[in-house]
Coordinates of C-alpha atoms in Angstrom, one line a residue:
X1 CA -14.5 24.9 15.7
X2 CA -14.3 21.5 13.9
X3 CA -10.9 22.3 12.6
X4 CA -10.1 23.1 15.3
X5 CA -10.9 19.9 16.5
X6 CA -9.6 17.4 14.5
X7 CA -6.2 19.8 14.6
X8 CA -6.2 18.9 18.4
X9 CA -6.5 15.2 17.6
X10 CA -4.1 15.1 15.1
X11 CA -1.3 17.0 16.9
X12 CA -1.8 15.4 19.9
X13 CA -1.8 11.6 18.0
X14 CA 1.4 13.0 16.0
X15 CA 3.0 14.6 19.4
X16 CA 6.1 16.1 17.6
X17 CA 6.2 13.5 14.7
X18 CA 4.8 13.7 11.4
X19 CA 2.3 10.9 9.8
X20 CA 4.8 9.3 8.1
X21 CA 6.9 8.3 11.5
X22 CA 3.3 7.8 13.1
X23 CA 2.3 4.9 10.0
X24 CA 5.6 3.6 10.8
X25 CA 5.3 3.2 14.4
X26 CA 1.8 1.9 14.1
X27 CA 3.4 -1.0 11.6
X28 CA 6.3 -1.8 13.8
X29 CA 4.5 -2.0 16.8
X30 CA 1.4 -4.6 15.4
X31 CA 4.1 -5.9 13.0
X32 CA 4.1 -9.7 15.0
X33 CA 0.4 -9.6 14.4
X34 CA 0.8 -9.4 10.6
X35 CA 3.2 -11.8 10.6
X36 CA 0.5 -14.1 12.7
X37 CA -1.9 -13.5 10.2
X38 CA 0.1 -14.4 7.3
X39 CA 1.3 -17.3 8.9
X40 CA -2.2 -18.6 9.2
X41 CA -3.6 -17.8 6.1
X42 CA -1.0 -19.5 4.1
X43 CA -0.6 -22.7 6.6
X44 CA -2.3 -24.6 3.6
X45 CA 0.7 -24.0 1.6
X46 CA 3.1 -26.6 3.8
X47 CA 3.3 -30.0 1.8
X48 CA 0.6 -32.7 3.7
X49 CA 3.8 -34.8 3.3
X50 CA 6.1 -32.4 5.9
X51 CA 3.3 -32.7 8.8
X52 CA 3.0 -34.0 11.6
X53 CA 0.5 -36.6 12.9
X54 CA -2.9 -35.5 13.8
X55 CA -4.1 -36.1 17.4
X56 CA -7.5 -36.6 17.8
X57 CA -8.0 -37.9 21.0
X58 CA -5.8 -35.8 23.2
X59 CA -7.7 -32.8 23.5
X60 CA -11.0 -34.7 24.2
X61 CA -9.4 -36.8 26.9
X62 CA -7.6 -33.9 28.6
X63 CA -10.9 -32.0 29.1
X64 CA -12.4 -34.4 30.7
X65 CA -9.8 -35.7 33.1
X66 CA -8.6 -32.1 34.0
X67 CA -12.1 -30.5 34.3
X68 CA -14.6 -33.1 34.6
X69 CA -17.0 -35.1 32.4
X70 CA -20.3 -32.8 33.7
X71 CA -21.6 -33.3 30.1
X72 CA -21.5 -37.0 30.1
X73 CA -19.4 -37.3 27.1
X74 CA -17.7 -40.7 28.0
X75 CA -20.9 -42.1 27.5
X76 CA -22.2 -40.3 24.5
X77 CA -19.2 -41.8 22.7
X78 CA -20.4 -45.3 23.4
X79 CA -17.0 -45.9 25.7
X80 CA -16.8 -48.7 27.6
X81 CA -16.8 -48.4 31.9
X82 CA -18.0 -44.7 30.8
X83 CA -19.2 -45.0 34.2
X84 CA -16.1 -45.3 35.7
X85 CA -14.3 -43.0 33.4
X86 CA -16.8 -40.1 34.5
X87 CA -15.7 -40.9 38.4
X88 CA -12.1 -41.3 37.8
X89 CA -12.4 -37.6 35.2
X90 CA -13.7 -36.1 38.7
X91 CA -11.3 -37.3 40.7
X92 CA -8.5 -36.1 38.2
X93 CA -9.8 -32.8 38.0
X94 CA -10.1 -32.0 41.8
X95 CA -6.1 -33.4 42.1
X96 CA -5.1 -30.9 39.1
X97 CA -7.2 -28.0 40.7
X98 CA -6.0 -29.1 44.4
X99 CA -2.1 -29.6 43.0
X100 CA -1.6 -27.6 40.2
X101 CA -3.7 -24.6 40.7
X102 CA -4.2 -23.9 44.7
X103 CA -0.7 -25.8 45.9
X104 CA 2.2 -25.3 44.0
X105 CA 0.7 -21.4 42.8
X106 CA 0.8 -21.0 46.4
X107 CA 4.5 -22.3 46.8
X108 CA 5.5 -20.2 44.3
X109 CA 4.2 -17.1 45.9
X110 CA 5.9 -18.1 49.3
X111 CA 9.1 -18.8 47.4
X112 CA 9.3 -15.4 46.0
X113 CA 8.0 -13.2 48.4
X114 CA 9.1 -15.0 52.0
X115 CA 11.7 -17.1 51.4
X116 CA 13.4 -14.4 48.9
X117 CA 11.5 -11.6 50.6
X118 CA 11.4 -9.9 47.7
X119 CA 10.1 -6.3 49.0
X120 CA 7.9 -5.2 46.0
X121 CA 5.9 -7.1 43.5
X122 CA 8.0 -8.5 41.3
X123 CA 5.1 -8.8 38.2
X124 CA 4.1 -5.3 38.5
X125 CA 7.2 -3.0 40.0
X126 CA 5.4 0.0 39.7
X127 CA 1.8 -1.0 41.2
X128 CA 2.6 1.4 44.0
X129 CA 1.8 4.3 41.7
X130 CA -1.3 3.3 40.2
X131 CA -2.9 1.1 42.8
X132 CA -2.2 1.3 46.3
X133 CA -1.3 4.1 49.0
X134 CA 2.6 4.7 47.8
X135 CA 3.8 5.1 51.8
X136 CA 2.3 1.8 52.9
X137 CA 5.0 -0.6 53.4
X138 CA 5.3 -3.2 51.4
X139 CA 3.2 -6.3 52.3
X140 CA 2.7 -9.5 49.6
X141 CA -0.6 -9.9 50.5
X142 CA -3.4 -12.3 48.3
X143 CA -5.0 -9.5 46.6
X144 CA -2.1 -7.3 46.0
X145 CA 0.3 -10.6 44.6
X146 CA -1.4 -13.9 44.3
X147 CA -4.4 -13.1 42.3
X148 CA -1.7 -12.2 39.6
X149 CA -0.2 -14.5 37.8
X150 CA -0.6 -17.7 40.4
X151 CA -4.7 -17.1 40.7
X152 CA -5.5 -17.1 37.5
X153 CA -5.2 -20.8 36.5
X154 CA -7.2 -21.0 39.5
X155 CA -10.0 -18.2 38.4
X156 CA -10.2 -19.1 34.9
X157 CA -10.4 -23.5 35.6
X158 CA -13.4 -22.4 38.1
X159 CA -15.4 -19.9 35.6
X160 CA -14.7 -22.2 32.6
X161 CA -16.3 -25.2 34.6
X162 CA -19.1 -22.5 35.1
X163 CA -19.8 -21.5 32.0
X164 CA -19.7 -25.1 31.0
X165 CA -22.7 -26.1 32.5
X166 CA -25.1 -23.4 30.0
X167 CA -22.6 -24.7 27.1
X168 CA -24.1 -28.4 26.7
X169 CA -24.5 -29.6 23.3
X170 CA -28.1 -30.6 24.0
X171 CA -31.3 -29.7 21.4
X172 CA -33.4 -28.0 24.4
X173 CA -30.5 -25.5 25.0
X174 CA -30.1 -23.9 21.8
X175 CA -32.4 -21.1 21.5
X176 CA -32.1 -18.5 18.8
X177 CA -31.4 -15.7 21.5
X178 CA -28.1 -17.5 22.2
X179 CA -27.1 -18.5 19.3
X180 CA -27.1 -14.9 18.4
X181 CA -25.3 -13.8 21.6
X182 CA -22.6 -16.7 20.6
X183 CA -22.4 -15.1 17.3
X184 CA -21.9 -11.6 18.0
X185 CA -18.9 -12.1 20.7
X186 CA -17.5 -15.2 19.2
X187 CA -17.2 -13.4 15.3
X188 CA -18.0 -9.8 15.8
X189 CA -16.6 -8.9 19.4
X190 CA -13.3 -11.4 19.0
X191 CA -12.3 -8.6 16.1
X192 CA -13.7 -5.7 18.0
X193 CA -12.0 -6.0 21.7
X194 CA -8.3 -5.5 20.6
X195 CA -8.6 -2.4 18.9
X196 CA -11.2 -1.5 21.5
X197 CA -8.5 -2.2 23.9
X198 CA -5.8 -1.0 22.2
X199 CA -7.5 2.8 21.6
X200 CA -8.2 2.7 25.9
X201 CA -4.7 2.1 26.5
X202 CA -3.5 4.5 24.3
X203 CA -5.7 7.3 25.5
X204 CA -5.8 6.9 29.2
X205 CA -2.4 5.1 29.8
X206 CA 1.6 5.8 29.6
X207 CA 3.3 6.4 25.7
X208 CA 4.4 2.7 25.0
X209 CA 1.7 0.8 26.8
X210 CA -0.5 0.0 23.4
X211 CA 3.0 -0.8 21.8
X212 CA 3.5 -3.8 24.4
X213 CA -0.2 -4.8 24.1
X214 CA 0.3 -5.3 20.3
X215 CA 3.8 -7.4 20.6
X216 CA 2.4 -9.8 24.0
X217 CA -0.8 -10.0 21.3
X218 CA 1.7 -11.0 18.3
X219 CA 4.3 -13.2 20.5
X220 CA 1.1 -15.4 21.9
X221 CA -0.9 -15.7 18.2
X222 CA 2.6 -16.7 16.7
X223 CA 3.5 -19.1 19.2
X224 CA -0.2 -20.5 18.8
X225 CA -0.1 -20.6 15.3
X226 CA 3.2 -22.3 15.5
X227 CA 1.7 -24.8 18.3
X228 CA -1.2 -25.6 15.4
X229 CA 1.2 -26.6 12.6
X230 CA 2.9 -29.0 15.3
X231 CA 1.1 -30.2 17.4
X232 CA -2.5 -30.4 15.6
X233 CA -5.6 -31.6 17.4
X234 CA -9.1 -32.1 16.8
X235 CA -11.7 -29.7 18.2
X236 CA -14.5 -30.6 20.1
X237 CA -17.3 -30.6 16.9
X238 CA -15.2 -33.3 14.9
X239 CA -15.4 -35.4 17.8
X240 CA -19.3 -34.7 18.0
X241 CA -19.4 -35.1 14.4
X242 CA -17.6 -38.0 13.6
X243 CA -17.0 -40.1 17.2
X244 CA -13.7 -40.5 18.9
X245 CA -12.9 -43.4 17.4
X246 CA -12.8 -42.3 13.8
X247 CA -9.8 -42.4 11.6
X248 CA -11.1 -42.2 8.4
X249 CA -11.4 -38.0 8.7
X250 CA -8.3 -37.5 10.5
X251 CA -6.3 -36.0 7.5
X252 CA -5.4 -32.8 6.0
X253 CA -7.3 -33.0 3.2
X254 CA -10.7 -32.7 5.9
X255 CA -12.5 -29.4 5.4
X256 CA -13.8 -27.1 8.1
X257 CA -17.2 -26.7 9.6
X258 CA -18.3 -24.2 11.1
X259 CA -20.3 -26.2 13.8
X260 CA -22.7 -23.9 16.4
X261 CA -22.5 -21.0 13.4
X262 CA -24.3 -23.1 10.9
X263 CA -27.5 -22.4 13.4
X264 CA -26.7 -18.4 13.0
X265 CA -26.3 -18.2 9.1
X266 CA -29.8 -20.3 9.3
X267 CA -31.1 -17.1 11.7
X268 CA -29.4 -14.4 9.4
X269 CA -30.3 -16.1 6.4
X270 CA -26.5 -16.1 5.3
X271 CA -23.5 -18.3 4.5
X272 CA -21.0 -16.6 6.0
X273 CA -19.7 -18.5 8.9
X274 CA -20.4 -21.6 7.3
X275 CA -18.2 -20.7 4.0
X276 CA -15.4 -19.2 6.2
X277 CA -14.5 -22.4 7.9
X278 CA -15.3 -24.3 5.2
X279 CA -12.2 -22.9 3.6
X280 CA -10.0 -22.6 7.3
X281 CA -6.7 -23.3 6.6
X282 CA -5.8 -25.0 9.8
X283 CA -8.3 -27.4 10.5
X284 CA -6.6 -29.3 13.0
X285 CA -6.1 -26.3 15.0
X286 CA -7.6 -26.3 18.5
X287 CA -4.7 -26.1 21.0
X288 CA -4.3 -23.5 21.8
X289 CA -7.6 -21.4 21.1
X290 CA -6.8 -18.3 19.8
X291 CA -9.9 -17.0 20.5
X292 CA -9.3 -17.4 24.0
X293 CA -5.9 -16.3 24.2
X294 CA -6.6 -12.8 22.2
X295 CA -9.6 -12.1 25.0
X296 CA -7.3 -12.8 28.1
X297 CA -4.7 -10.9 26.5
X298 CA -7.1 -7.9 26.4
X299 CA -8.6 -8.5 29.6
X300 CA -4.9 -8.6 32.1
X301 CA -4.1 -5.3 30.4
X302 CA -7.8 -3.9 30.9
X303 CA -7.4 -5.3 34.4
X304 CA -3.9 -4.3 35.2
X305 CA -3.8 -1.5 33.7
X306 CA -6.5 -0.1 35.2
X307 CA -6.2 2.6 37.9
X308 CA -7.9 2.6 41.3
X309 CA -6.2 5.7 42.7
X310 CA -8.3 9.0 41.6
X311 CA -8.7 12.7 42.8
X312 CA -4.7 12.7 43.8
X313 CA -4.0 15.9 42.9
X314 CA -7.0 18.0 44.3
X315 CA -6.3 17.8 47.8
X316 CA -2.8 18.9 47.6
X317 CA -1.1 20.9 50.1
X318 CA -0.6 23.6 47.2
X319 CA -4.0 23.2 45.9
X320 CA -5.6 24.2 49.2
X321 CA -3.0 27.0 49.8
X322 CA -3.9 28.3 46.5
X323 CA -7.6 27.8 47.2
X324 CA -7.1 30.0 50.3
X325 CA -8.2 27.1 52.8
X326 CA -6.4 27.4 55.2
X327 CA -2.6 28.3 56.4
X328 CA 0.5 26.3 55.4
X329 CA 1.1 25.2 58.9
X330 CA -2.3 24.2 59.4
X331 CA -1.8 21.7 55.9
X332 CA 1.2 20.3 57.2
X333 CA 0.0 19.5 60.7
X334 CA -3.0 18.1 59.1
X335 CA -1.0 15.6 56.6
X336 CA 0.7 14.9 59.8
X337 CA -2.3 13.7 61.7
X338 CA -3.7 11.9 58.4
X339 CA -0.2 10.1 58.0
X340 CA -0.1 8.5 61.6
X341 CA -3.9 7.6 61.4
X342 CA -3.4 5.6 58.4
X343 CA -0.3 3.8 60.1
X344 CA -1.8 3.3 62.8
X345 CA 1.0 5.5 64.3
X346 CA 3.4 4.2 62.3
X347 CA 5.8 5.9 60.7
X348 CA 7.0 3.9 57.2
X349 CA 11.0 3.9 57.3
X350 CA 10.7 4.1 53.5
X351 CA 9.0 4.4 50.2
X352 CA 9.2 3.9 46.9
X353 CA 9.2 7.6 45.9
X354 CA 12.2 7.6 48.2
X355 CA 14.3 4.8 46.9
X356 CA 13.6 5.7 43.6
X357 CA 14.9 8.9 44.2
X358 CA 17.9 7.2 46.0
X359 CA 18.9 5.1 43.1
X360 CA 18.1 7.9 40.9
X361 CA 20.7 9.9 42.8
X362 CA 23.2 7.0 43.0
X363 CA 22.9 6.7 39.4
X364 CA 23.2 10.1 38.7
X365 CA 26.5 10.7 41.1
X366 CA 28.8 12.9 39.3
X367 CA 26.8 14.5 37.2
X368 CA 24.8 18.0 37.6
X369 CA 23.0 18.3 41.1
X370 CA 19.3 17.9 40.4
X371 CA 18.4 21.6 40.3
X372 CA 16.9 21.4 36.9
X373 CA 14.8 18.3 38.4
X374 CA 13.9 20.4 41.3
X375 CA 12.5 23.1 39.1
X376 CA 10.7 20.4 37.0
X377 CA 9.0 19.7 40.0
X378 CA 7.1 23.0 39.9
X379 CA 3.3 22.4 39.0
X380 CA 2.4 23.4 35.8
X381 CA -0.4 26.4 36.4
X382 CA -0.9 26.0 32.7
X383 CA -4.3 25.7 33.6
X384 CA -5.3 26.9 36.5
X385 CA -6.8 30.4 35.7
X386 CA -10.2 28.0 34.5
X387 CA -10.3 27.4 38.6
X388 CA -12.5 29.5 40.3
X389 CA -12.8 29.9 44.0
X390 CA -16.3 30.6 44.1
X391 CA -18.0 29.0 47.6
X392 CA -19.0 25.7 46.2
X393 CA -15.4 24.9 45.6
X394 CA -14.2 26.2 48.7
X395 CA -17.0 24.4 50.5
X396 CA -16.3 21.1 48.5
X397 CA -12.4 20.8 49.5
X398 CA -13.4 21.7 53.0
X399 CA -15.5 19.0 53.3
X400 CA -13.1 16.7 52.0
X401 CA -10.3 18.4 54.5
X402 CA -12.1 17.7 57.3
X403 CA -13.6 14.4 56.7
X404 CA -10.0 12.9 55.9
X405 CA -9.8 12.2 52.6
X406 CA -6.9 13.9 51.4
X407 CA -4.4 11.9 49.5
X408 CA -0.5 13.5 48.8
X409 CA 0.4 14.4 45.7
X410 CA 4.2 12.6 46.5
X411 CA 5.7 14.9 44.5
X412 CA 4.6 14.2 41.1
X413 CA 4.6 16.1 38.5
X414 CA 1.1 17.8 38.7
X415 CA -0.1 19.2 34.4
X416 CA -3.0 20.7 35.5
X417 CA -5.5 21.8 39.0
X418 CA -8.3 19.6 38.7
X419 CA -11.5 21.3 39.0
X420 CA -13.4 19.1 41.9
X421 CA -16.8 20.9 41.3
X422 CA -16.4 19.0 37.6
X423 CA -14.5 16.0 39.0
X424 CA -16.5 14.7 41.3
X425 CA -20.1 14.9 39.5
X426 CA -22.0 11.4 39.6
X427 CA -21.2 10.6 36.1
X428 CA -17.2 10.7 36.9
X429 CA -17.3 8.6 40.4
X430 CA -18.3 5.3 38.6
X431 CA -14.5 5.8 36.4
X432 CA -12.8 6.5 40.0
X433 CA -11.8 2.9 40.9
X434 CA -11.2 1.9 37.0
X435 CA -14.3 -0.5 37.7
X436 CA -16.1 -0.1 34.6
X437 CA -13.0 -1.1 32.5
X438 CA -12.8 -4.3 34.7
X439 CA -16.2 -5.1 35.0
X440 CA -16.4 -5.4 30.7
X441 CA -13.4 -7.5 30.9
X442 CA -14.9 -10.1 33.1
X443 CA -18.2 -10.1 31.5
X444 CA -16.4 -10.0 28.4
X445 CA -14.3 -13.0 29.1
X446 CA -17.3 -15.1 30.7
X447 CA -19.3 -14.6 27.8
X448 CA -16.5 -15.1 25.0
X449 CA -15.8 -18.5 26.7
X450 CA -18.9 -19.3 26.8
X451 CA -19.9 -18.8 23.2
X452 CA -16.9 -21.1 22.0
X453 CA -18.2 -23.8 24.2
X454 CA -21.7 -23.1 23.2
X455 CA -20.8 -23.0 19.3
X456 CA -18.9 -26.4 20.3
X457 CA -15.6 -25.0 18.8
X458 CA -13.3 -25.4 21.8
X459 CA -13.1 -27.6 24.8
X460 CA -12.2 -26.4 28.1
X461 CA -9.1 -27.6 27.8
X462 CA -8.2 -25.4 24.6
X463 CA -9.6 -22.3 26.4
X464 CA -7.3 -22.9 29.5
X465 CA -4.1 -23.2 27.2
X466 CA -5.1 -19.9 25.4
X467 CA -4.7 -18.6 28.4
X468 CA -1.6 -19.6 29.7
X469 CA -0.4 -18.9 26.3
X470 CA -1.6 -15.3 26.9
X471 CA -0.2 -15.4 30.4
X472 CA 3.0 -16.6 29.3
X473 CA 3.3 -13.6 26.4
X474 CA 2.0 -10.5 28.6
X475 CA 4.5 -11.9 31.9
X476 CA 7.5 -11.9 28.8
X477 CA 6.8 -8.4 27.8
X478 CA 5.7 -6.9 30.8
X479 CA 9.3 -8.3 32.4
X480 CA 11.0 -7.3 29.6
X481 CA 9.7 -4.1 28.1
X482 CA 6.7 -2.7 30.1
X483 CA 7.8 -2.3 33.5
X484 CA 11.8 -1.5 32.7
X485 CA 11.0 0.9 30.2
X486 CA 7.6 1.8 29.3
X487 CA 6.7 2.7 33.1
X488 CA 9.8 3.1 34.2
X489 CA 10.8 6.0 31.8
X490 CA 7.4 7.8 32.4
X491 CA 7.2 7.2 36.5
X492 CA 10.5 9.0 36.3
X493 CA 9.1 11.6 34.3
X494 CA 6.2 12.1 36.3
X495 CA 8.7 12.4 39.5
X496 CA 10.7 14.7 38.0
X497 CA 13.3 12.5 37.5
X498 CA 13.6 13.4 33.7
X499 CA 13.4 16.4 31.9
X500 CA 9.7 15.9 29.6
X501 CA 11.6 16.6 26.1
X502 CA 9.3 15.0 24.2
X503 CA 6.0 15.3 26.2
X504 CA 5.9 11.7 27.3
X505 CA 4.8 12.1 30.6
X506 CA 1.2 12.9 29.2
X507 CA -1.3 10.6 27.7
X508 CA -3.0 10.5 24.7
X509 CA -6.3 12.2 26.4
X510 CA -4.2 14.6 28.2
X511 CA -2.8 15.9 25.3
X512 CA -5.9 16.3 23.7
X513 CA -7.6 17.8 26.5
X514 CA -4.3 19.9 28.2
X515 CA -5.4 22.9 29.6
X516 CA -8.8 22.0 30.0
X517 CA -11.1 20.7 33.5
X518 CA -11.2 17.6 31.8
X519 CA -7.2 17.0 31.6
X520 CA -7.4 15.0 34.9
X521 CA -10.1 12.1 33.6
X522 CA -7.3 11.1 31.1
X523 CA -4.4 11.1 33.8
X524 CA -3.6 7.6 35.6
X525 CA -2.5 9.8 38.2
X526 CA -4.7 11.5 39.0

């Protein structure tokens, strides 16, 4: 049985390769994160002679003119007219939220999808499939195209000022509880999340996914590390440390601290954190934070990536006609009466499946007519004899014919019959709208920025350039590689459009569960 098992796991990891092509892939694929990492660790090695000036006012400065001095900080550092300063930081701030992050975001989303009237969304081509009903029309609405990319400057400026505010370097608000909490997601989670992230995508998302997490990863870290070495700036604990006037520690030979952490080792009764920085490479190196760049990296794919569609294949015309349900006429009159209730009576002139297909045709023009497509189209009873059509089943699609809720299956490729008296237990419906994956990623992102602050490693200013930085890489990749090839090739597949030759249009999951009641959970699909 445990043979078995791993047997499973291994084929389906493999899927038609051996573990010498699987070791390769996995090295190719992180490849621009090793190269991040050896950059860093030997930054020390560049002659002091060959680097660039330090700036140790800039990131200081910017932080409080773009997000506000709520911390007082002009007048902790003895500046004169900090008074004023603190006035004029709030000003500044509201006039780079007001400009930079509401206006011109907002112009750049009416540019696109108005005055262009571009009629899909041009970050995420293939959002029809994974997120919304695919025979709506098209409609660039806030939710469906602003909030990515042009809302998150927006959403992360307003939760780093947040988070601010229980970050104050103040006596009264360190507590050992939080110093803890800022160690365990600063340190231990900051190393944990990617590969966390990167084993979700590969099991419940398209071949090629985790591959394009690992490169947007790598391109970010590398331009970061590259942004470090020059353009180097101080981080908010020399500043504390020394005052912003000080020159005499603005030089390469300065050695780390470890800042916040120092507080933890004193808890764990170790040296760790404060030995680690102590020997940091790249001192200098706040802008952009890494830290904060890596975590919004995993959080867009955790958010993007994640499916809200669920249950498409159990109410399918063949399903029920297999289930014994009811007649074939009765099906077809019903979709009818579902599809002009959704529209509202009306009918949607086209859809993506259809202008796929259309292109797909055009592309295909003479060449073979698409009866081998056609038959790929066939559902795959693989695994149907485990479906039984006892009463409860019967009773269970009933309920969910008459009360509306069918969905099409639009033709897709359907693996498997998904079992609804297994699907739709309690313990499944919280995965349905791929909340749980989203719900970590903000908590995980609120708290991670939080603990840097807290630690007094970064200033709000750092954290918001990690971000962009991340922003920048996934937008690159996703343009480039994720949506032209990765999902591209595997919609296709799933449509039928392309023969399955090397069983791509499954996930990870899927392979390891084919054939099983449990194939659907893996399927973004389904």
């Amino acid at each position: 049985m445990l043979l078995n098992i791993f047997k499973r796991l291994y084929t389906s990891a493999t899927n038609r390769r051996n573990i010498f092509t699987l070791t390769i892939n996995f090295f190719i694929n992180f490849a621009l994160i090793l190269i991040w990492l050896e950059a860093f660790k030997h930054a020390d090695l560049i002659p002091v002679e060959k680097r660039p000036k330090i700036h140790s006012h800039i990131a200081f400065y910017s932080d409080l003119f773009l997000f506000g001095d709520y911390w007082n900080e002009f007048k902790n550092q003895n500046l004169n007219n900090h008074s004023i300063l603190r006035l004029y930081s709030f000003i500044s701030s509201f006039s780079f939220m007001l400009i930079l992050l509401v206006l011109l975001p907002l112009l750049l989303w009416y540019y696109i999808y108005h005055h262009k009237k571009i009629d899909y969304n041009f970050f995420e081509r293939y959002d029809n499939y994974l997120h919304h009903s695919l025979e709506l029309k098209f409609i660039p609405t806030i939710k469906r195209t602003f909030i990515f990319p042009f809302g998150i400057p927006l959403m992360t400026f307003i939760v780093l000022n947040l988070v601010h505010i229980g970050a104050i370097q103040e006596e009264e608000n360190f507590t050992k509880f939080k110093d803890i909490l800022s160690w365990v997601f600063y340190v231990l989670i900051h190393v944990i999340a990617p590969i966390l992230t990167s084993i979700y995508l590969y099991v419940f998302h398209a071949p090629g996914t985790m591959k394009c997490f690992g490169i947007a990863v790598g391109v970010q870290n590398i331009l970061g590390v590259t942004t470090h070495l020059l353009l180097p700036m101080a981080p908010p604990w020399f500043t504390h440390l020394y005052g912003i006037n000080d020159t005499e520690h603005v030089n390469y030979s300065q050695e780390g601290f470890a800042a916040g952490l120092t507080r933890t080792d004193n808890h764990l009764g170790t040296h760790l954190s404060t030995d680690g920085f102590h020997k940091s490479p790249i001192v200098f190196g706040a802008v952009p934070s890494i830290h904060s760049a890596l975590a919004c990296q995993c959080v867009i794919f955790l958010l993007l990536r994640s499916t809200s569609l669920k249950h498409r294949f159990v109410t399918t015309s063949v399903h029920k006609r297999m289930l014994g349900i009811t007649r074939n006429e009765d099906v077809e009159e019903h979709d009818e009466e579902m599809e002009l209730e959704q529209y509202n009576g009306e009918t949607p002139s086209s859809t993506p499946i259809s202008s796929m297909r259309e292109e797909y045709e055009s592309d295909q023009e003479g060449h073979d007519d698409m009866s081998s497509t056609e038959s790929f189209l066939a559902i795959d009873l693989e695994s149907s004899s485990s479906i039984s059509t006892d009463s409860s089943i019967l009773t269970a699609v009933e309920d969910d014919f008459e009360n509306n809720e069918i969905k099409s299956s639009q033709n897709f490729v359907q693996y498997y019959v998904e079992d609804i008296t297994i699907s739709k237990k309690w313990y499944f419906t919280i995965f349905n709208a791929g909340l749980v994956p989203k719900t970590l990623a903000i908590i995980f992102i609120s708290i991670q920025w939080w603990s840097t602050m807290y630690l007094d490693h970064h200033y709000r200013f750092d954290l918001f350039i990690g971000m962009l930085y991340s922003l920048f890489s996934y937008t690159l990749i996703n343009l480039t590689i994720l949506q032209p090839r990765v999902m591209k090739n595997w919609i296709e597949i799933r449509l039928g459009m392309k023969n399955d030759d090397y069983n791509e249009g499954r996930t990870y999951g899927m392979r390891v569960f084919k054939g099983t009641n449990y194939e659907w959970f893996f399927d973004p699909l389904a």
